[in-house]
Coordinates of C-alpha atoms in Angstrom, one line a residue:
X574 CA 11.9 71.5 0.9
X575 CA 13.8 69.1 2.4
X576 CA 17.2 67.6 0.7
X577 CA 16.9 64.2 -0.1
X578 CA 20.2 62.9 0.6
X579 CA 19.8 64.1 4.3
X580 CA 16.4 61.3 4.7
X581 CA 16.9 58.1 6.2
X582 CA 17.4 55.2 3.6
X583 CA 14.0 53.7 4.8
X584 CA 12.3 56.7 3.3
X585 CA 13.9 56.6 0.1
X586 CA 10.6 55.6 -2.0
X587 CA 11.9 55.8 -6.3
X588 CA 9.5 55.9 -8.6
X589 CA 8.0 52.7 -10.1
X590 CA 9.5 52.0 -13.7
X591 CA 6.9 51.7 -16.5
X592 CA 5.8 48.4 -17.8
X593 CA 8.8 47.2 -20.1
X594 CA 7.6 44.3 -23.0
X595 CA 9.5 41.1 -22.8
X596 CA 12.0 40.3 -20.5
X597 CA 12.1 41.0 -16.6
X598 CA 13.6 43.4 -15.6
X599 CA 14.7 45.8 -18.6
X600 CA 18.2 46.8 -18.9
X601 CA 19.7 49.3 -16.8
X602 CA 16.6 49.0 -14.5
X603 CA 16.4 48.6 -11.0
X604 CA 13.5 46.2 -9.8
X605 CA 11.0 48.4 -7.4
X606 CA 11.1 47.5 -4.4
X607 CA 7.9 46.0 -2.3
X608 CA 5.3 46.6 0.1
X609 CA 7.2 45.9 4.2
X610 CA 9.5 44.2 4.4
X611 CA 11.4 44.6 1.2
X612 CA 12.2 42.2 -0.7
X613 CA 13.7 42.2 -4.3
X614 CA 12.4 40.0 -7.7
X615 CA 14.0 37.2 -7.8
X616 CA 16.2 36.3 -10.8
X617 CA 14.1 35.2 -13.3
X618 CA 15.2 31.9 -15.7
X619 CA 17.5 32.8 -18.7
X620 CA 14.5 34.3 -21.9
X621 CA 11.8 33.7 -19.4
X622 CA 9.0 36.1 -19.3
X623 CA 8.5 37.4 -15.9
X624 CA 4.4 37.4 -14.5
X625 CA 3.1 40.6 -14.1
X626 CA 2.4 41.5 -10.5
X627 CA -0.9 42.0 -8.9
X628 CA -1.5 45.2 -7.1
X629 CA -0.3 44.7 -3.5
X630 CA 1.0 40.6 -4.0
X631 CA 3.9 39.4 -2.9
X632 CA 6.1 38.2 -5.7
X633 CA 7.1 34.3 -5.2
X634 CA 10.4 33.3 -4.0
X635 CA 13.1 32.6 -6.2
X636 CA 13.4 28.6 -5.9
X637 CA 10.5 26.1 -7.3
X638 CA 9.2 24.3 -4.1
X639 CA 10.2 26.6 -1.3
X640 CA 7.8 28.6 0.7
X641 CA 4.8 30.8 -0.6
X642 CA 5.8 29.5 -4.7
X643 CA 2.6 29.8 -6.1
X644 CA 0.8 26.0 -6.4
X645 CA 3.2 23.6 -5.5
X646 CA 6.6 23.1 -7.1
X647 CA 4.9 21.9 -10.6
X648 CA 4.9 25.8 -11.7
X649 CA 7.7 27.4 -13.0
X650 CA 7.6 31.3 -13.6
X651 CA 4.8 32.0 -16.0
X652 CA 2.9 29.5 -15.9
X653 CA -0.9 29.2 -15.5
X654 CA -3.3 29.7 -12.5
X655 CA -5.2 26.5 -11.8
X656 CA -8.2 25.3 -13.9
X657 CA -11.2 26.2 -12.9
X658 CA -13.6 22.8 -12.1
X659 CA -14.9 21.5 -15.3
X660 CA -12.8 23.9 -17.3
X661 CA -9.6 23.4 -19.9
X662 CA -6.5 22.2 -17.4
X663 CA -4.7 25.0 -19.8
X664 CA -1.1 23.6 -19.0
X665 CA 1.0 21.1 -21.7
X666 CA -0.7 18.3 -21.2
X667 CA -4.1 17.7 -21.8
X668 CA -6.6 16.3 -19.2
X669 CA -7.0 12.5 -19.8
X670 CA -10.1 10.1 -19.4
X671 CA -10.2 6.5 -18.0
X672 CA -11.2 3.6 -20.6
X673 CA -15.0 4.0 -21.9
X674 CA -15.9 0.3 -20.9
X675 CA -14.8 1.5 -17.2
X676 CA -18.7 2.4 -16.4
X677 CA -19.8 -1.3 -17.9
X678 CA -17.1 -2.5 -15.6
X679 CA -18.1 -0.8 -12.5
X680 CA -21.9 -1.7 -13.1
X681 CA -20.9 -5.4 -13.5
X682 CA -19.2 -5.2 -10.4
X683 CA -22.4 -3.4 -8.3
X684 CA -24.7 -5.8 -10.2
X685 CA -23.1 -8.8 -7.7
X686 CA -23.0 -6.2 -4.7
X687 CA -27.0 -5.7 -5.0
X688 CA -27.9 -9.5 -5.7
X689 CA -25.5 -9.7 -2.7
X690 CA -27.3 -6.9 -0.5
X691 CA -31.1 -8.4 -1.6
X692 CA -30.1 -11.7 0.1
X693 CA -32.3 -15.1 -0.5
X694 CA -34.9 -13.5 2.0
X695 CA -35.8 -11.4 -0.6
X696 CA -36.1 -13.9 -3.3
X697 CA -38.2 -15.7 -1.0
X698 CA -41.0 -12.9 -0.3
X699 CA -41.2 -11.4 -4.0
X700 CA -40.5 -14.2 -6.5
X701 CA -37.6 -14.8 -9.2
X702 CA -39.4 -12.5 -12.0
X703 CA -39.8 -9.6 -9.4
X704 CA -36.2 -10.5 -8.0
X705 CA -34.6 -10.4 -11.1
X706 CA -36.8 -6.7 -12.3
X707 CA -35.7 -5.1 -9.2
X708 CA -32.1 -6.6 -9.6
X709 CA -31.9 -5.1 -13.2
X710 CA -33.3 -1.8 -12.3
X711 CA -31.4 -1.1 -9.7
X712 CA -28.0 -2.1 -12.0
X713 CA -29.3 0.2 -14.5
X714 CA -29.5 3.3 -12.1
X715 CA -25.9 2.1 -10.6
X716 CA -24.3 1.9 -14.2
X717 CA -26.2 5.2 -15.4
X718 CA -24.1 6.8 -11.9
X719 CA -21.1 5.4 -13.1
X720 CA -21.1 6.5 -16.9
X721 CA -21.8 9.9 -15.3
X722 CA -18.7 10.1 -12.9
X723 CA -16.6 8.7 -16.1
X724 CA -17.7 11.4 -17.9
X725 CA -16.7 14.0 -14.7
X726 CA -13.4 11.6 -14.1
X727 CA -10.2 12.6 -15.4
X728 CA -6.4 12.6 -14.8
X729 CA -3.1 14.0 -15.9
X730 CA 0.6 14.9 -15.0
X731 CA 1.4 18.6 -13.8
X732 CA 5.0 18.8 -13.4
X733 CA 6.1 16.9 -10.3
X734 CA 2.0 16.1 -9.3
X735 CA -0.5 13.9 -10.6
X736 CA -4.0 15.4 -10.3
X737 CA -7.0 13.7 -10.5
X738 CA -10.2 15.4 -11.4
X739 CA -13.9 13.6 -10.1
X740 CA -17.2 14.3 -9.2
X741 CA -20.7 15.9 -10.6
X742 CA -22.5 17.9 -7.4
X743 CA -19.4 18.0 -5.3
X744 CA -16.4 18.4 -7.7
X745 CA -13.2 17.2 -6.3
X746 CA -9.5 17.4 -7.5
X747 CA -6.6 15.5 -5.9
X748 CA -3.3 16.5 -6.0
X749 CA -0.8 13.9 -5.4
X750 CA 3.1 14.7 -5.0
X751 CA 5.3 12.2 -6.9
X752 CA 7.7 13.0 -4.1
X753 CA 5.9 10.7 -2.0
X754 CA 5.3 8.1 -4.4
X755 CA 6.2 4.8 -2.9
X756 CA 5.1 2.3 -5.7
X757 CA 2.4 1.9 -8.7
X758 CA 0.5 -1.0 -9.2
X759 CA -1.1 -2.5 -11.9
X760 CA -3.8 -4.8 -10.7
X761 CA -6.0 -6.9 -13.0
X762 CA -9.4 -8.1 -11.5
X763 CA -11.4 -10.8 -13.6
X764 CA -13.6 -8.5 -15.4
X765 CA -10.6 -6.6 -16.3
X766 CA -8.8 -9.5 -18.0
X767 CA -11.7 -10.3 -19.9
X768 CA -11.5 -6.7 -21.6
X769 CA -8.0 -6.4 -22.1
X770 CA -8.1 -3.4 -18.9
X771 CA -6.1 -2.8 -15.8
X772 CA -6.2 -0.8 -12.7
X773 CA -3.4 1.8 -11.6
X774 CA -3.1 1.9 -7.8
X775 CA -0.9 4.4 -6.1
X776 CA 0.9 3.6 -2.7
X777 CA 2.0 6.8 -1.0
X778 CA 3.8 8.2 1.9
X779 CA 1.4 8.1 5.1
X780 CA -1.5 7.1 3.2
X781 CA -4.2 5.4 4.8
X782 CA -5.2 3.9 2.0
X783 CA -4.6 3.5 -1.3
X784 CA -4.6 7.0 -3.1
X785 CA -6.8 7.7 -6.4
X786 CA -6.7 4.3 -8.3
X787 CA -7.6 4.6 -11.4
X788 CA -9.7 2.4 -13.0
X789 CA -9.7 1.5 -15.5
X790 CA -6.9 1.9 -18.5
X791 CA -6.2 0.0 -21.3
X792 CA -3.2 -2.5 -20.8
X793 CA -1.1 -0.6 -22.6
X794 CA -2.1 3.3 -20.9
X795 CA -1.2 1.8 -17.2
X796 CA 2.0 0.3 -17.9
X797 CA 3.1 3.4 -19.6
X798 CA 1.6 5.7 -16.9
X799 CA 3.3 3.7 -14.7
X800 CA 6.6 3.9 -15.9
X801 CA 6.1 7.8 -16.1
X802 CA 5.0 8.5 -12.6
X803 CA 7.9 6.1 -11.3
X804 CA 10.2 8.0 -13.6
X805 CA 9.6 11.3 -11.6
X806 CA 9.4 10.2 -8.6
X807 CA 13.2 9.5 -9.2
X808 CA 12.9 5.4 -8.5
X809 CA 12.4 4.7 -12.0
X810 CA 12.6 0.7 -12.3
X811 CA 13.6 -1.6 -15.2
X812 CA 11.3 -1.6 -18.4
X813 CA 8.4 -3.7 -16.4
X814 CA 5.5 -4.6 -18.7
X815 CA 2.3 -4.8 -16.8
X816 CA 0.5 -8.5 -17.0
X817 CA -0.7 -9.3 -20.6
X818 CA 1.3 -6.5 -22.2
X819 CA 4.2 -7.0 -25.0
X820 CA 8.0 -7.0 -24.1
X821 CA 9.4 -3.3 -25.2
X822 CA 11.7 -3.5 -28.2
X823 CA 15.2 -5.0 -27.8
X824 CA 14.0 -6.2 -24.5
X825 CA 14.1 -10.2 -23.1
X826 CA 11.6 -12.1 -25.1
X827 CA 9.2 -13.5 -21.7
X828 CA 7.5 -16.7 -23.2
X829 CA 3.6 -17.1 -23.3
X830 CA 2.0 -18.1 -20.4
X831 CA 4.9 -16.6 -18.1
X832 CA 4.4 -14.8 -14.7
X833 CA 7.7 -14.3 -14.0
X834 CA 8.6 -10.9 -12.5
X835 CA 11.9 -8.6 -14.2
X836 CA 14.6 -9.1 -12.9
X837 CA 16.5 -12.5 -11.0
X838 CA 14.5 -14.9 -10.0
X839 CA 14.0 -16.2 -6.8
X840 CA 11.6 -18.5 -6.1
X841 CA 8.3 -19.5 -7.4
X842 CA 5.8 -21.4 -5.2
X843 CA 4.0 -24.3 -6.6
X844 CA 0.7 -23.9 -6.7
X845 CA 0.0 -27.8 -5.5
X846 CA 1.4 -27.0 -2.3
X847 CA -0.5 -23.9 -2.1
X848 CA -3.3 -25.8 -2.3
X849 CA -2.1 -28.4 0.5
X850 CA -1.1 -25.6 2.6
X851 CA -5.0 -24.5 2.7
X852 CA -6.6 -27.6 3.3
X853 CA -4.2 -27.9 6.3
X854 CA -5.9 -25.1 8.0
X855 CA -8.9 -25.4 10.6
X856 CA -11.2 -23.8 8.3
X857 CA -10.9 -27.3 6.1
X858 CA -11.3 -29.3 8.9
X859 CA -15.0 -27.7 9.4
X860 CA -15.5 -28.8 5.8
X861 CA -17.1 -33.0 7.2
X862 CA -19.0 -31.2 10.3
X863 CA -20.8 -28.4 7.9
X864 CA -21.7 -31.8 5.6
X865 CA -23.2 -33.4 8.3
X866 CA -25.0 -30.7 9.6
X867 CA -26.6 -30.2 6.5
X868 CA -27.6 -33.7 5.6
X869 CA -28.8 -34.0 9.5
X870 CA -30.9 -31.0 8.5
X871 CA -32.4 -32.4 5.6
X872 CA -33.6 -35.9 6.7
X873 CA -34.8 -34.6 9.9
X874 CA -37.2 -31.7 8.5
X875 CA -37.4 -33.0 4.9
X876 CA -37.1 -29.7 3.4
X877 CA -35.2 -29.5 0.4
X878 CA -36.2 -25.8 -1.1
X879 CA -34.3 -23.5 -3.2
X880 CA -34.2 -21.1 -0.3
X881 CA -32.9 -23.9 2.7
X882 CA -30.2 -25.0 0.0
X883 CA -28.8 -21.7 -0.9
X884 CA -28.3 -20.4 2.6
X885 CA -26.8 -23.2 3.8
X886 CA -24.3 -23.0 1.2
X887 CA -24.0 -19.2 1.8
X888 CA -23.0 -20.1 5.9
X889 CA -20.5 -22.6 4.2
X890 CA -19.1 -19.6 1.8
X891 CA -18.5 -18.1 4.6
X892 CA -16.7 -20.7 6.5
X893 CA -14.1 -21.4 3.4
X894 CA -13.7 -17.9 2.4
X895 CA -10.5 -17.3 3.5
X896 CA -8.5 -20.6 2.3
X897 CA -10.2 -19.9 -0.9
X898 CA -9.1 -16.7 -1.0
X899 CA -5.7 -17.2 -0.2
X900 CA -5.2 -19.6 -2.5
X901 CA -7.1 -17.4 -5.2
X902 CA -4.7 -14.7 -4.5
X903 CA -1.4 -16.4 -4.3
X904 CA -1.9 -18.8 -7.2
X905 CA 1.5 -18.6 -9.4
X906 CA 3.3 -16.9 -6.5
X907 CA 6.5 -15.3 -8.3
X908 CA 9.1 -13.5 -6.4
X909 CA 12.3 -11.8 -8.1
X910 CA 14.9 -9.5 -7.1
X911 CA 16.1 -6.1 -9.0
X912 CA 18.0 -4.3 -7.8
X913 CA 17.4 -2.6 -4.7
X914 CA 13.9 -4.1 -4.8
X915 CA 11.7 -7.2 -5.1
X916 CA 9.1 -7.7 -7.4
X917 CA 6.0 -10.0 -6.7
X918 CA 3.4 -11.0 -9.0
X919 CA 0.5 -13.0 -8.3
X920 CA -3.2 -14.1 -8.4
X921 CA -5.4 -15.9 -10.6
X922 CA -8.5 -13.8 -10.9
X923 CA -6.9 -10.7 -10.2
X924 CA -3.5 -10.4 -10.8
X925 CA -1.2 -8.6 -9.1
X926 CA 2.3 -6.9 -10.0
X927 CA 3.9 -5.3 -7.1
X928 CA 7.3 -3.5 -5.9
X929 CA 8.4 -3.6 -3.0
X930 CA 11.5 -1.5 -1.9
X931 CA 14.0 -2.9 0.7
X932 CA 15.1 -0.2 2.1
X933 CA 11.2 0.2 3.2
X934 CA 11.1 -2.7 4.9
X935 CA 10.5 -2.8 8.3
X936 CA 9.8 -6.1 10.0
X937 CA 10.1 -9.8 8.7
X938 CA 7.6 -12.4 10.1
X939 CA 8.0 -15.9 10.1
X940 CA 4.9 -18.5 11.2
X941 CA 4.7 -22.0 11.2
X942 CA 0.8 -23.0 11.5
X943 CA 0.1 -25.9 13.9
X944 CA -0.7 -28.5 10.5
X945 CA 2.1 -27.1 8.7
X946 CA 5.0 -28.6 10.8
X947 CA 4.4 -32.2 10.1
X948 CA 5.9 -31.0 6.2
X949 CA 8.4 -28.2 7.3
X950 CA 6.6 -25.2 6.1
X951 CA 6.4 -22.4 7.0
X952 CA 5.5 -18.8 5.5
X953 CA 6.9 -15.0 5.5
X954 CA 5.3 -11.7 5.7
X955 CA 6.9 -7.8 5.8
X956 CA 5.5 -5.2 7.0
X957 CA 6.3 -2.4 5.0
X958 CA 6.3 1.6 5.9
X959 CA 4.5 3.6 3.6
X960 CA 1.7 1.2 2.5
X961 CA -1.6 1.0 3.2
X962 CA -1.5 -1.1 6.0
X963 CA -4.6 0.3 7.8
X964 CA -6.9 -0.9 4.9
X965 CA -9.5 -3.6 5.9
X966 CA -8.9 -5.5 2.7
X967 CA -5.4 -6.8 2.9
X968 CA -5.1 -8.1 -0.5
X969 CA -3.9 -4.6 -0.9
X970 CA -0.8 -4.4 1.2
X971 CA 2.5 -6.0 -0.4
X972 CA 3.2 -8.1 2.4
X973 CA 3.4 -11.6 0.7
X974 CA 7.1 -12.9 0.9
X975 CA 6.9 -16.6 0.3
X976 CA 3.2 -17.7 0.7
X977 CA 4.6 -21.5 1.8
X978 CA 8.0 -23.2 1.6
X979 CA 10.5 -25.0 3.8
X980 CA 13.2 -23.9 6.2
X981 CA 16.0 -23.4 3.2
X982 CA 13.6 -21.8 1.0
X983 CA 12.9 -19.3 3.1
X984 CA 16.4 -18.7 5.1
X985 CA 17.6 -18.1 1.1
X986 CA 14.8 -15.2 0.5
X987 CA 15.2 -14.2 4.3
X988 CA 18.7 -13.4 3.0
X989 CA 18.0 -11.2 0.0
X990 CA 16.2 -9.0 2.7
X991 CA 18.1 -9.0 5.9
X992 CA 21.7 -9.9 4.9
X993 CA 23.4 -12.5 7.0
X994 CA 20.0 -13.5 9.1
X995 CA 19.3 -17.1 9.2
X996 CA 16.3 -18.2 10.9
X997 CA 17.8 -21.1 12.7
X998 CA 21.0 -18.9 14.2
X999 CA 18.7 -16.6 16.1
X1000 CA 19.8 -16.5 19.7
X1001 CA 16.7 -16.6 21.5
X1002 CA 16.9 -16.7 25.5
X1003 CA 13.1 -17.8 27.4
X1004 CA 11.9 -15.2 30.4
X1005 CA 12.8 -16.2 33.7
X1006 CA 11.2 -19.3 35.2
X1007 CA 8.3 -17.2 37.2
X1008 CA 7.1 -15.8 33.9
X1009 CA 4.9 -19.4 33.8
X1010 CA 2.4 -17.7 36.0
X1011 CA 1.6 -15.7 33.3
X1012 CA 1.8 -17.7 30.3
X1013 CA 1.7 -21.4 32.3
X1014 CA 1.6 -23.5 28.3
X1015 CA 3.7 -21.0 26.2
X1016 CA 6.6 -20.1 28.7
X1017 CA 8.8 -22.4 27.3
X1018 CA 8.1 -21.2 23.3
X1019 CA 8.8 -17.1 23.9
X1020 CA 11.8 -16.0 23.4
X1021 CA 13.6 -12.9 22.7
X1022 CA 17.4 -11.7 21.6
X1023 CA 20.0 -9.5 19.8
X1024 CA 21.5 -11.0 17.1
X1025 CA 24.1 -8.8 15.2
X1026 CA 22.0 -7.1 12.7
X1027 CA 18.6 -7.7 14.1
X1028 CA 16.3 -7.4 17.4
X1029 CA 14.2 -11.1 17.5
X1030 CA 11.2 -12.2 18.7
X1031 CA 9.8 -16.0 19.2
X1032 CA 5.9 -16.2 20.5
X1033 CA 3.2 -18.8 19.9
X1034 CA 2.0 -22.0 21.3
X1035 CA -0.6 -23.2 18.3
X1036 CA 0.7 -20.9 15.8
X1037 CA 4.4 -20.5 16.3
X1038 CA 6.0 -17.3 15.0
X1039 CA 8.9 -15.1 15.0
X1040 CA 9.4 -11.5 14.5
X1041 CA 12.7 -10.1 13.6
X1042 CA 13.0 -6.6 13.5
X1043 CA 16.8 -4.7 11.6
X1044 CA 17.9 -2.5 14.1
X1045 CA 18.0 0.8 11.5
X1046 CA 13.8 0.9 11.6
X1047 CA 13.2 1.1 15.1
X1048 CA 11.7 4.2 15.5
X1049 CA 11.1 4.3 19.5
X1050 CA 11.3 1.6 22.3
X1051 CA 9.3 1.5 25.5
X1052 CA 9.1 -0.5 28.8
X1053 CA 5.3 -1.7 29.8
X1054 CA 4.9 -3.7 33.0
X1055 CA 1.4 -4.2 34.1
X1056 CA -0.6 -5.1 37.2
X1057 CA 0.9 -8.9 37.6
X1058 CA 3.7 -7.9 36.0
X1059 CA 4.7 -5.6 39.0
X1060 CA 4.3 -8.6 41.2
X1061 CA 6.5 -10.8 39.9
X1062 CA 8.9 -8.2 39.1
X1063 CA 8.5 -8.8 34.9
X1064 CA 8.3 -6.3 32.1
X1065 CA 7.8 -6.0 28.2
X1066 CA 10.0 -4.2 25.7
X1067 CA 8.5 -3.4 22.9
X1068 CA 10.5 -2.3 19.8
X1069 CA 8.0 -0.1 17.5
X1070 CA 8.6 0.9 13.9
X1071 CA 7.1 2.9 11.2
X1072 CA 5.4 -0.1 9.6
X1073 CA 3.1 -1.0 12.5
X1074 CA 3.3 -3.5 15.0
X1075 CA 6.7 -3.8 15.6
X1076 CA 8.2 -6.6 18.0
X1077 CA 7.5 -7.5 21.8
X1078 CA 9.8 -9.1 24.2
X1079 CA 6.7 -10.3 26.7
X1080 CA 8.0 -11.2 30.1
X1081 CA 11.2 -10.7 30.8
X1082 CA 13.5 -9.5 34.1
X1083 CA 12.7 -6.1 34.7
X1084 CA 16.9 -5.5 35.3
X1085 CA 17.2 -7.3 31.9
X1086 CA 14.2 -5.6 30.5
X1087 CA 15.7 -1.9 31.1
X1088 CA 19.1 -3.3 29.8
X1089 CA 17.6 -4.5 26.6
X1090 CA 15.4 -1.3 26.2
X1091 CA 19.2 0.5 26.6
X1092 CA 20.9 -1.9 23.8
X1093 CA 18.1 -1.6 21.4
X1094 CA 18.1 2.1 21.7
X1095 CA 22.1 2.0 21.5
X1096 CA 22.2 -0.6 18.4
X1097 CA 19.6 1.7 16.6
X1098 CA 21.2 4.8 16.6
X1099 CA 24.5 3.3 15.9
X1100 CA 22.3 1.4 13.0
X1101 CA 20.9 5.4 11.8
X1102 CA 24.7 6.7 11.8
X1103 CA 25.8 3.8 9.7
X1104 CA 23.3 3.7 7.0

């Protein structure tokens, strides 16, 4: 037999200690060691029990979050597996439900999608009475769908995570990290104000749309849910009471009827100039010739049916939809500042509270329509990283920064976002003189420059606009020249950022193109090391 002291310390194999009630490890005991490689059991938390290991597993590493712990970052030693779908969450918190009127909700809203999708053709061929059967049934089978994925919906807060628990055949659960929480919004469609409800919307890092929004909760529920998620995400805001709700105690008393954003108050857009700013758009000015096409219609053919009526109206619809909408969406336009962020709230049918932080900011766009110059307006937009920007409805993306307003209206908010930028300071040099080949009407309107903070950009013959981007978001820069371009010895920079489009300098010198591709690059990583 062999001494054991003259083995190799890799072949040194003690025995396993027996299972020891409470505490991990017992006193005066040596943790086993594992399976290759070794590793030793971490240090568990002061009175915590340690998990019992499963025959051949890996024990998890010592730090909530890092590599290979067990379920995300939510689970501290001893806590439970995952639910099974359908069963008891089993963790602190129990699972939560939406509001019960949510299904009546939802079936209201595909009641106007079918009547929508059966068209006036429809009604034509089948009558009213067989219209309006088929309208009902089919609402019936959509709200009998949507009680049933209320009944299979649920929610609630694991830790750090917000899962959210759906579906009947195909069960789903989403997982969302608070880490990447961006912002929470509480929006209020029509429907929803009617019944005292609200819809929580989540905005989150590299989403392509906006993740799990769930509607709908009382009032009440969503701005306290709100306020929670926020909280552990670490950007907690301000008490912010969601539209409709009561000031917290000791707070500000907000008079009835306000829409007035926390925080200091910048500006607030009167909603009669909203309204001119939409009637001086083209759409408006199609308004006299869709009249006269229809009366022309009328006396020429005679026909004055239901059906004729209602579709002309319906092409009309279509022709106003987005004035309407605008002016829908941005009706009592209120924009404040706190702290580190601005606040917006807006919307007459649906109301809108949003956040929107600065330092996710990544372009400012200014635009003076053709109609708008003759009063001085103009109106601002951000693109902002981190938001759905890739939705096709973009009532969802927070890019409202003063809907309309003149030149010192919107130089003053300019300034709360980009300190010491002033639109009428921007130094803005035109491309070379054989640039007209290539734009022959707008050669004399582009423009392009470095001011001290930001990288500018002036395009637009109809619409004028101008782009400025801050130096700190660029996130790459490139040099384009094209066919023509090659000829005349021109090239683009292009200044890209994480919020999407970015800013072009069309046209310019290829020497000075090169140079100013150089400087951006320079001023941005000066612009990184700085912040």
């Amino acid at each position: 037999m062999s001494d054991p002291a003259a083995r190799g310390p890799e072949e040194v194999r003690p025995p396993a200690p027996e299972p020891h009630p409470g505490t991990y490890p017992p006193a005066g005991a040596h943790p086993p060691h594992l399976a290759s490689p070794p590793q030793p059991y971490p240090p568990p938390h002061p009175g915590a029990p340690y998990p019992p290991p499963h025959p051949g597993a890996p024990y998890p590493p010592p730090h909530p979050g890092a590599p290979g712990y067990p379920y995300g970052a939510a689970y501290p030693y001893g806590a439970p597996h995952p639910p099974a779908p359908g069963g008891s969450p089993g963790d602190s918190e129990p699972r939560q439900r939406l509001h019960p009127l949510s299904p009546a909700l939802h079936g209201a809203k595909s009641l106007v999608v079918i009547i929508a999708g059966l068209s006036w053709s429809t009604l034509g061929r089948v009558g009213f009475g067989w219209f309006a059967v088929l309208a009902a049934l089919l609402a019936l089978g959509a709200t009998v769908l949507a009680v049933v994925s209320w009944y299979y919906t649920g929610y609630h807060v694991v830790g750090r995570e917000l899962r959210v628990y759906e579906g009947l055949l195909w069960r789903r659960t989403r997982a969302i990290p608070l880490e990447r929480l961006q912002a929470v919004e509480v929006v209020r469609p029509l429907l929803a104000q009617l019944t005292g409800l609200a819809e929580l919307r989540l905005e989150v890092v590299g989403g392509g749309k906006t993740e799990a929004p769930l509607a709908y909760l009382s009032v009440a529920d969503a701005n306290t849910l709100r306020q929670r998620l926020l909280a552990l995400a670490g950007r907690a805001p301000a008490a912010t009471p969601a539209p409709g709700t009561a000031p917290e105690p000791g707070a500000a008393a907000v008079p009835a009827g306000a829409a007035t954003p926390p925080g200091q108050p910048l500006h607030a857009v009167r909603n009669e100039d909203l309204l001119l700013s939409q009637l001086l758009t083209p759409q408006a000015f199609l308004i006299p010739f869709g009249v006269a096409f229809v009366a022309a219609q009328f006396l020429t053919e005679g026909s004055w049916s239901f059906i004729a009526v209602a579709s002309t109206l319906t092409a009309m619809a279509g022709v106003l939809l987005q004035p309407i909408r605008r002016v829908l969406d941005d009706w009592n336009f209120r924009l404040a500042r706190d702290a580190d962020t601005l606040r917006v709230r807006n919307g007459l049918l649906e109301t809108r509270a949003q956040t929107v932080p600065l330092h996710r900011v990544q372009t400012v766009r200014a635009t003076w329509p053709l109609l708008w110059r003759m009063k001085g307006w103009l109106r601002l937009r951000l693109e902002v990283a981190g938001y759905s920007a890739g939705e096709a409805d973009e009532r969802n993306r927070p890019d409202r920064l003063l809907p309309v307003g003149d030149l010192p209206t919107a130089e003053a908010i300019l300034g709360e976002v980009l300190p010491g930028v002033r639109l009428g300071e921007l130094p803005l040099a035109r491309p070379p003189a054989r640039a007209r080949w290539l734009n022959p009407l707008s050669r004399r309107v582009l423009g392009a420059g470095l001011h001290e903070r930001v990288f500018a950009v002036r395009s637009g013959l109809l619409t004028r606009q101008v782009v400025v981007v801050p130096y700190a978001r660029i996130q790459s820069v490139r040099v384009v020249q094209g066919p023509a371009q090659r000829r005349l010895g021109l090239a683009t920079v292009h200044a890209d950022t994480a919020g999407g489009a970015g800013a072009a300098a069309h046209d310019r010198d290829v020497a000075e193109a090169w140079a100013l591709a150089a400087d951006l690059t320079a001023r941005s990583h000066a612009a990184r090391r700085a912040g």
